[in-house]
Short mmCIF file of C-alpha atoms and ligand atoms in Angstrom, two decimals:
data_model
loop_
_atom_site.label_atom_id
_atom_site.label_comp_id
_atom_site.label_asym_id
_atom_site.label_seq_id
_atom_site.Cartn_x
_atom_site.Cartn_y
_atom_site.Cartn_z
CA MET A 13 17.33 3.46 0.85
CA ARG A 14 19.42 6.11 0.38
CA TYR A 15 22.18 7.15 2.66
CA ALA A 16 24.05 11.07 3.21
CA ILE A 17 27.36 9.47 3.99
CA LEU A 18 29.89 12.15 5.63
CA SER A 19 33.33 11.80 6.92
CA ASP A 20 35.94 14.22 8.23
CA ILE A 21 34.18 17.06 10.11
CA HIS A 22 37.17 18.14 11.97
CA GLY A 23 35.10 20.56 14.46
CA ASN A 24 34.23 22.83 11.16
CA LEU A 25 30.38 24.05 12.60
CA GLU A 26 30.19 26.37 8.70
CA ALA A 27 30.90 23.44 6.65
CA PHE A 28 28.89 21.06 8.70
CA GLU A 29 26.04 23.04 8.77
CA ALA A 30 26.22 24.07 4.74
CA VAL A 31 26.23 19.94 4.16
CA LEU A 32 22.84 19.63 6.04
CA LYS A 33 21.24 22.52 4.51
CA ASP A 34 22.35 21.26 1.23
CA LEU A 35 20.26 18.01 2.15
CA ALA A 36 17.61 19.32 3.96
CA GLY A 37 14.55 18.62 1.72
CA THR A 38 16.48 15.43 -0.05
CA ASP A 39 14.88 11.93 0.64
CA ILE A 40 17.13 10.75 3.00
CA GLN A 41 16.93 7.54 5.24
CA LYS A 42 19.76 7.14 6.94
CA LEU A 43 22.66 10.04 7.83
CA ILE A 44 26.29 7.60 8.78
CA PHE A 45 29.45 9.66 9.44
CA LEU A 46 32.33 7.68 9.06
CA GLY A 47 35.23 9.76 11.64
CA ASP A 48 36.93 12.74 12.60
CA ILE A 49 34.14 14.89 13.97
CA VAL A 50 37.16 16.73 16.14
CA GLY A 51 40.63 18.00 15.66
CA TYR A 52 41.78 21.11 13.55
CA GLY A 53 38.86 22.38 13.44
CA PRO A 54 37.72 25.46 16.35
CA ASN A 55 34.13 24.16 17.25
CA PRO A 56 34.71 19.51 17.77
CA GLU A 57 31.92 20.29 20.81
CA GLU A 58 29.21 21.91 18.88
CA CYS A 59 29.99 19.16 16.26
CA ILE A 60 30.03 16.46 18.52
CA THR A 61 26.11 17.91 19.51
CA LEU A 62 25.07 18.37 16.24
CA LEU A 63 26.20 14.43 15.00
CA GLN A 64 24.37 12.65 17.92
CA GLU A 65 21.66 14.79 17.25
CA LYS A 66 20.92 14.28 13.71
CA PHE A 67 22.58 10.74 12.87
CA ASP A 68 22.35 7.03 12.30
CA VAL A 69 25.77 5.54 11.73
CA ILE A 70 28.91 6.82 13.63
CA ILE A 71 32.84 5.42 12.93
CA ALA A 72 35.40 6.72 15.09
CA GLY A 73 38.42 7.91 13.14
CA ASN A 74 42.24 8.50 14.58
CA HIS A 75 41.51 11.75 15.94
CA ASP A 76 39.10 11.35 17.73
CA TRP A 77 40.74 8.40 19.16
CA ALA A 78 43.52 10.51 19.82
CA VAL A 79 42.09 13.08 21.74
CA VAL A 80 40.65 10.31 24.11
CA GLY A 81 44.01 8.29 24.83
CA LYS A 82 42.93 5.36 22.30
CA THR A 83 45.69 6.17 19.75
CA GLU A 84 49.33 7.61 20.41
CA ILE A 85 49.46 10.99 19.33
CA ASN A 86 53.54 11.24 18.81
CA THR A 87 52.04 9.30 15.52
CA PHE A 88 50.63 12.86 14.36
CA ASN A 89 52.68 15.65 12.80
CA SER A 90 53.83 18.58 15.08
CA VAL A 91 50.49 20.92 13.66
CA ALA A 92 47.97 18.16 14.16
CA ARG A 93 49.45 16.83 17.91
CA HIS A 94 48.68 20.63 18.75
CA ALA A 95 45.22 20.87 17.40
CA ILE A 96 44.30 17.56 19.84
CA GLU A 97 46.58 18.74 22.51
CA TRP A 98 43.86 22.21 22.30
CA THR A 99 40.86 20.02 21.61
CA ILE A 100 41.90 17.90 24.67
CA ALA A 101 41.44 20.93 26.70
CA TYR A 102 38.50 22.00 24.56
CA LEU A 103 35.94 19.18 24.75
CA SER A 104 33.23 18.14 27.97
CA PRO A 105 33.57 15.13 29.68
CA ASP A 106 30.41 13.96 27.47
CA GLY A 107 32.51 14.78 24.25
CA LYS A 108 34.86 12.56 25.43
CA LYS A 109 32.43 9.82 26.86
CA PHE A 110 30.78 9.81 23.52
CA LEU A 111 34.51 9.99 21.19
CA THR A 112 35.82 7.19 23.78
CA GLU A 113 32.65 4.89 22.82
CA LEU A 114 32.51 4.51 19.06
CA PRO A 115 33.29 1.81 16.71
CA LEU A 116 35.75 1.26 14.33
CA GLN A 117 33.68 -0.11 11.86
CA LYS A 118 29.97 -1.04 11.31
CA GLU A 119 28.76 -3.02 9.01
CA GLU A 120 24.64 -2.52 7.53
CA GLU A 121 22.70 -3.81 5.05
CA GLY A 122 25.45 -5.11 3.16
CA LEU A 123 27.61 -2.03 3.30
CA THR A 124 30.52 -1.70 5.17
CA PHE A 125 31.54 1.71 6.33
CA VAL A 126 34.75 2.13 8.64
CA HIS A 127 37.78 5.45 8.48
CA ALA A 128 40.59 4.29 7.21
CA SER A 129 40.77 0.53 5.96
CA PRO A 130 38.37 -2.09 6.00
CA LEU A 131 41.35 -4.83 6.46
CA ASN A 132 43.03 -2.90 9.86
CA PRO A 133 40.77 -0.27 11.29
CA GLN A 134 42.42 0.36 13.90
CA ASP A 135 45.96 1.16 12.21
CA TRP A 136 44.68 4.26 10.34
CA VAL A 137 46.44 2.99 7.07
CA TYR A 138 45.94 5.33 3.58
CA ILE A 139 44.45 3.49 0.70
CA PHE A 140 46.37 5.09 -2.66
CA SER A 141 48.44 2.99 -3.95
CA GLU A 142 46.77 -0.22 -5.78
CA HIS A 143 48.62 -2.39 -4.03
CA GLU A 144 46.62 -0.95 -0.75
CA ALA A 145 43.24 -0.86 -2.41
CA LEU A 146 43.41 -4.62 -3.48
CA ARG A 147 44.71 -5.64 0.01
CA ASN A 148 41.19 -4.02 1.61
CA LEU A 149 39.16 -4.87 -1.65
CA ARG A 150 39.98 -8.49 -1.38
CA ALA A 151 39.44 -8.69 2.67
CA VAL A 152 36.75 -6.69 3.34
CA LYS A 153 33.24 -8.74 2.80
CA ASN A 154 30.53 -6.32 1.26
CA ASP A 155 30.80 -5.54 -2.13
CA LEU A 156 30.16 -1.80 -1.25
CA CYS A 157 32.82 -0.08 1.34
CA PHE A 158 33.06 4.02 2.06
CA VAL A 159 35.88 5.25 3.57
CA GLY A 160 37.49 8.99 4.56
CA HIS A 161 40.53 10.03 6.24
CA SER A 162 42.26 11.17 3.42
CA HIS A 163 40.26 13.49 2.82
CA ILE A 164 40.49 13.10 -1.32
CA PRO A 165 36.91 12.00 -3.03
CA SER A 166 38.38 8.83 -4.95
CA VAL A 167 36.88 4.98 -6.21
CA PHE A 168 38.60 2.35 -6.69
CA ALA A 169 36.43 -0.79 -8.28
CA LEU A 170 37.85 -4.78 -8.97
CA ASN A 171 35.83 -6.08 -11.68
CA GLU A 172 35.47 -10.09 -11.53
CA PHE A 173 38.81 -11.00 -13.46
CA GLY A 174 40.61 -9.33 -11.08
CA GLU A 175 41.11 -5.99 -12.50
CA LEU A 176 41.01 -2.56 -11.20
CA PHE A 177 39.83 0.56 -11.96
CA PHE A 178 40.47 4.00 -10.18
CA TYR A 179 38.68 7.40 -10.46
CA LYS A 180 38.76 10.43 -9.17
CA ASN A 181 37.19 14.29 -10.37
CA PHE A 182 33.97 12.62 -10.76
CA THR A 183 30.45 13.98 -9.46
CA GLU A 184 28.70 9.99 -9.75
CA ILE A 185 29.45 6.49 -10.02
CA ILE A 186 27.14 4.22 -11.54
CA LEU A 187 27.44 1.11 -8.94
CA GLU A 188 27.69 -1.57 -11.70
CA GLY A 189 30.36 -3.45 -14.09
CA ALA A 190 32.46 -4.22 -10.88
CA ILE A 191 31.98 -6.82 -8.47
CA ARG A 192 33.86 -4.38 -5.43
CA PHE A 193 33.42 -1.19 -4.72
CA LEU A 194 35.93 0.74 -2.10
CA ILE A 195 34.63 4.84 -2.28
CA ASN A 196 36.03 7.63 -0.18
CA VAL A 197 33.75 9.91 0.31
CA GLY A 198 36.25 13.15 0.56
CA SER A 199 36.43 15.64 4.18
CA VAL A 200 33.47 18.11 5.12
CA GLY A 201 35.56 20.17 7.48
CA GLN A 202 39.42 20.09 4.90
CA PRO A 203 39.02 19.23 2.02
CA ARG A 204 42.16 18.31 0.53
CA ASP A 205 41.99 17.53 -3.26
CA GLY A 206 42.90 21.91 -4.61
CA SER A 207 39.32 23.07 -3.63
CA SER A 208 37.54 24.53 -0.71
CA LEU A 209 33.67 22.75 -1.36
CA ALA A 210 32.65 20.61 1.63
CA SER A 211 32.66 17.12 0.66
CA TYR A 212 30.67 14.29 1.07
CA GLY A 213 28.22 11.65 -0.73
CA ILE A 214 24.96 10.61 -1.42
CA LEU A 215 24.61 6.32 -2.12
CA ASP A 216 21.33 5.91 -3.46
CA MET A 217 20.98 2.26 -3.30
CA LYS A 218 17.38 1.17 -5.61
CA LYS A 219 19.39 3.35 -8.79
CA ARG A 220 22.77 2.09 -7.44
CA VAL A 221 24.50 5.20 -8.12
CA PHE A 222 27.00 6.96 -5.55
CA TYR A 223 26.84 11.10 -6.15
CA LEU A 224 29.40 12.91 -5.16
CA ARG A 225 28.11 16.55 -3.75
CA ARG A 226 30.66 19.96 -3.13
CA VAL A 227 29.05 21.86 -1.11
CA ARG A 228 30.33 26.23 -0.78
CA TYR A 229 30.77 27.38 2.85
CA ALA A 230 31.67 30.42 4.56
CA PHE A 231 35.44 29.53 5.19
CA GLU A 232 36.34 33.12 6.23
CA THR A 233 34.05 32.74 9.53
CA THR A 234 36.11 29.20 10.16
CA GLN A 235 39.74 30.81 9.78
CA LYS A 236 39.09 33.55 12.02
CA LYS A 237 37.71 31.92 14.50
CA ILE A 238 40.37 28.65 13.83
CA LEU A 239 43.15 32.01 14.83
CA SER A 240 41.09 33.50 17.68
CA ALA A 241 40.93 30.05 19.21
CA GLY A 242 44.95 29.89 19.11
CA LEU A 243 45.82 27.57 16.58
CA PRO A 244 48.24 26.82 14.14
CA SER A 245 46.93 29.52 11.73
CA ILE A 246 48.50 26.93 8.37
CA LEU A 247 44.78 25.28 9.73
CA ALA A 248 43.37 28.45 8.64
CA GLU A 249 44.97 29.12 5.61
CA ARG A 250 44.57 25.51 4.15
CA LEU A 251 41.02 25.93 3.68
CA ALA A 252 40.95 28.50 1.47
CA ARG A 253 42.67 26.27 -0.77
CA GLY A 254 41.81 22.85 -0.26
CA TRP A 255 44.73 21.67 0.83
ZN1 ZN B 310 40.62 12.86 8.69
#
């Protein structure tokens, strides 16, 4: 079984379409989305429609829940809050209903899918520190757990001796030699690791390999849409540099 795993599209239709084009013709059986289809970007409704059409598993992110009042909007910084308020005004009732019904976490075929952290998904914790990674790796049921949220692709691996390993700037990870892996697939619509390229992953369960894919897209088009929608200009600027 081969999965494509995407996260944090954030209403960026150009990046989303570029990733789907990258996937076209490849041998993928399941499409997984780890949350934050809306927030920051100018095309939340269009991205929801595409997601509903094509994806097999869809998880809620903090922006998705904030837009429908399930997560407190005051926990966001002013730019994110501005974008959430804009999205509330822009989205259709059907789009909002769809976001309201998204689950926080899903287990499937020995895999865990969650937006932020498997231990307390509703708290939207960022897994940056070794301490946080260990707490989560010890608590998660399955040996492979996939997350998004930080917009930074990375892997934490825990071996049978309790040793923790950390990887970033990788293109593939062989899923052996450790008992548990926590894999962040990065962000499609707003990468924050210094690259403007959209990020997502392909999991090949037969080969036991996770591949990180980076895809060029026309962010200049998204930038123009962000500015003409009246969204904060910093949301356009950051797409060019990936921060
Ligand atoms: Zn996000």
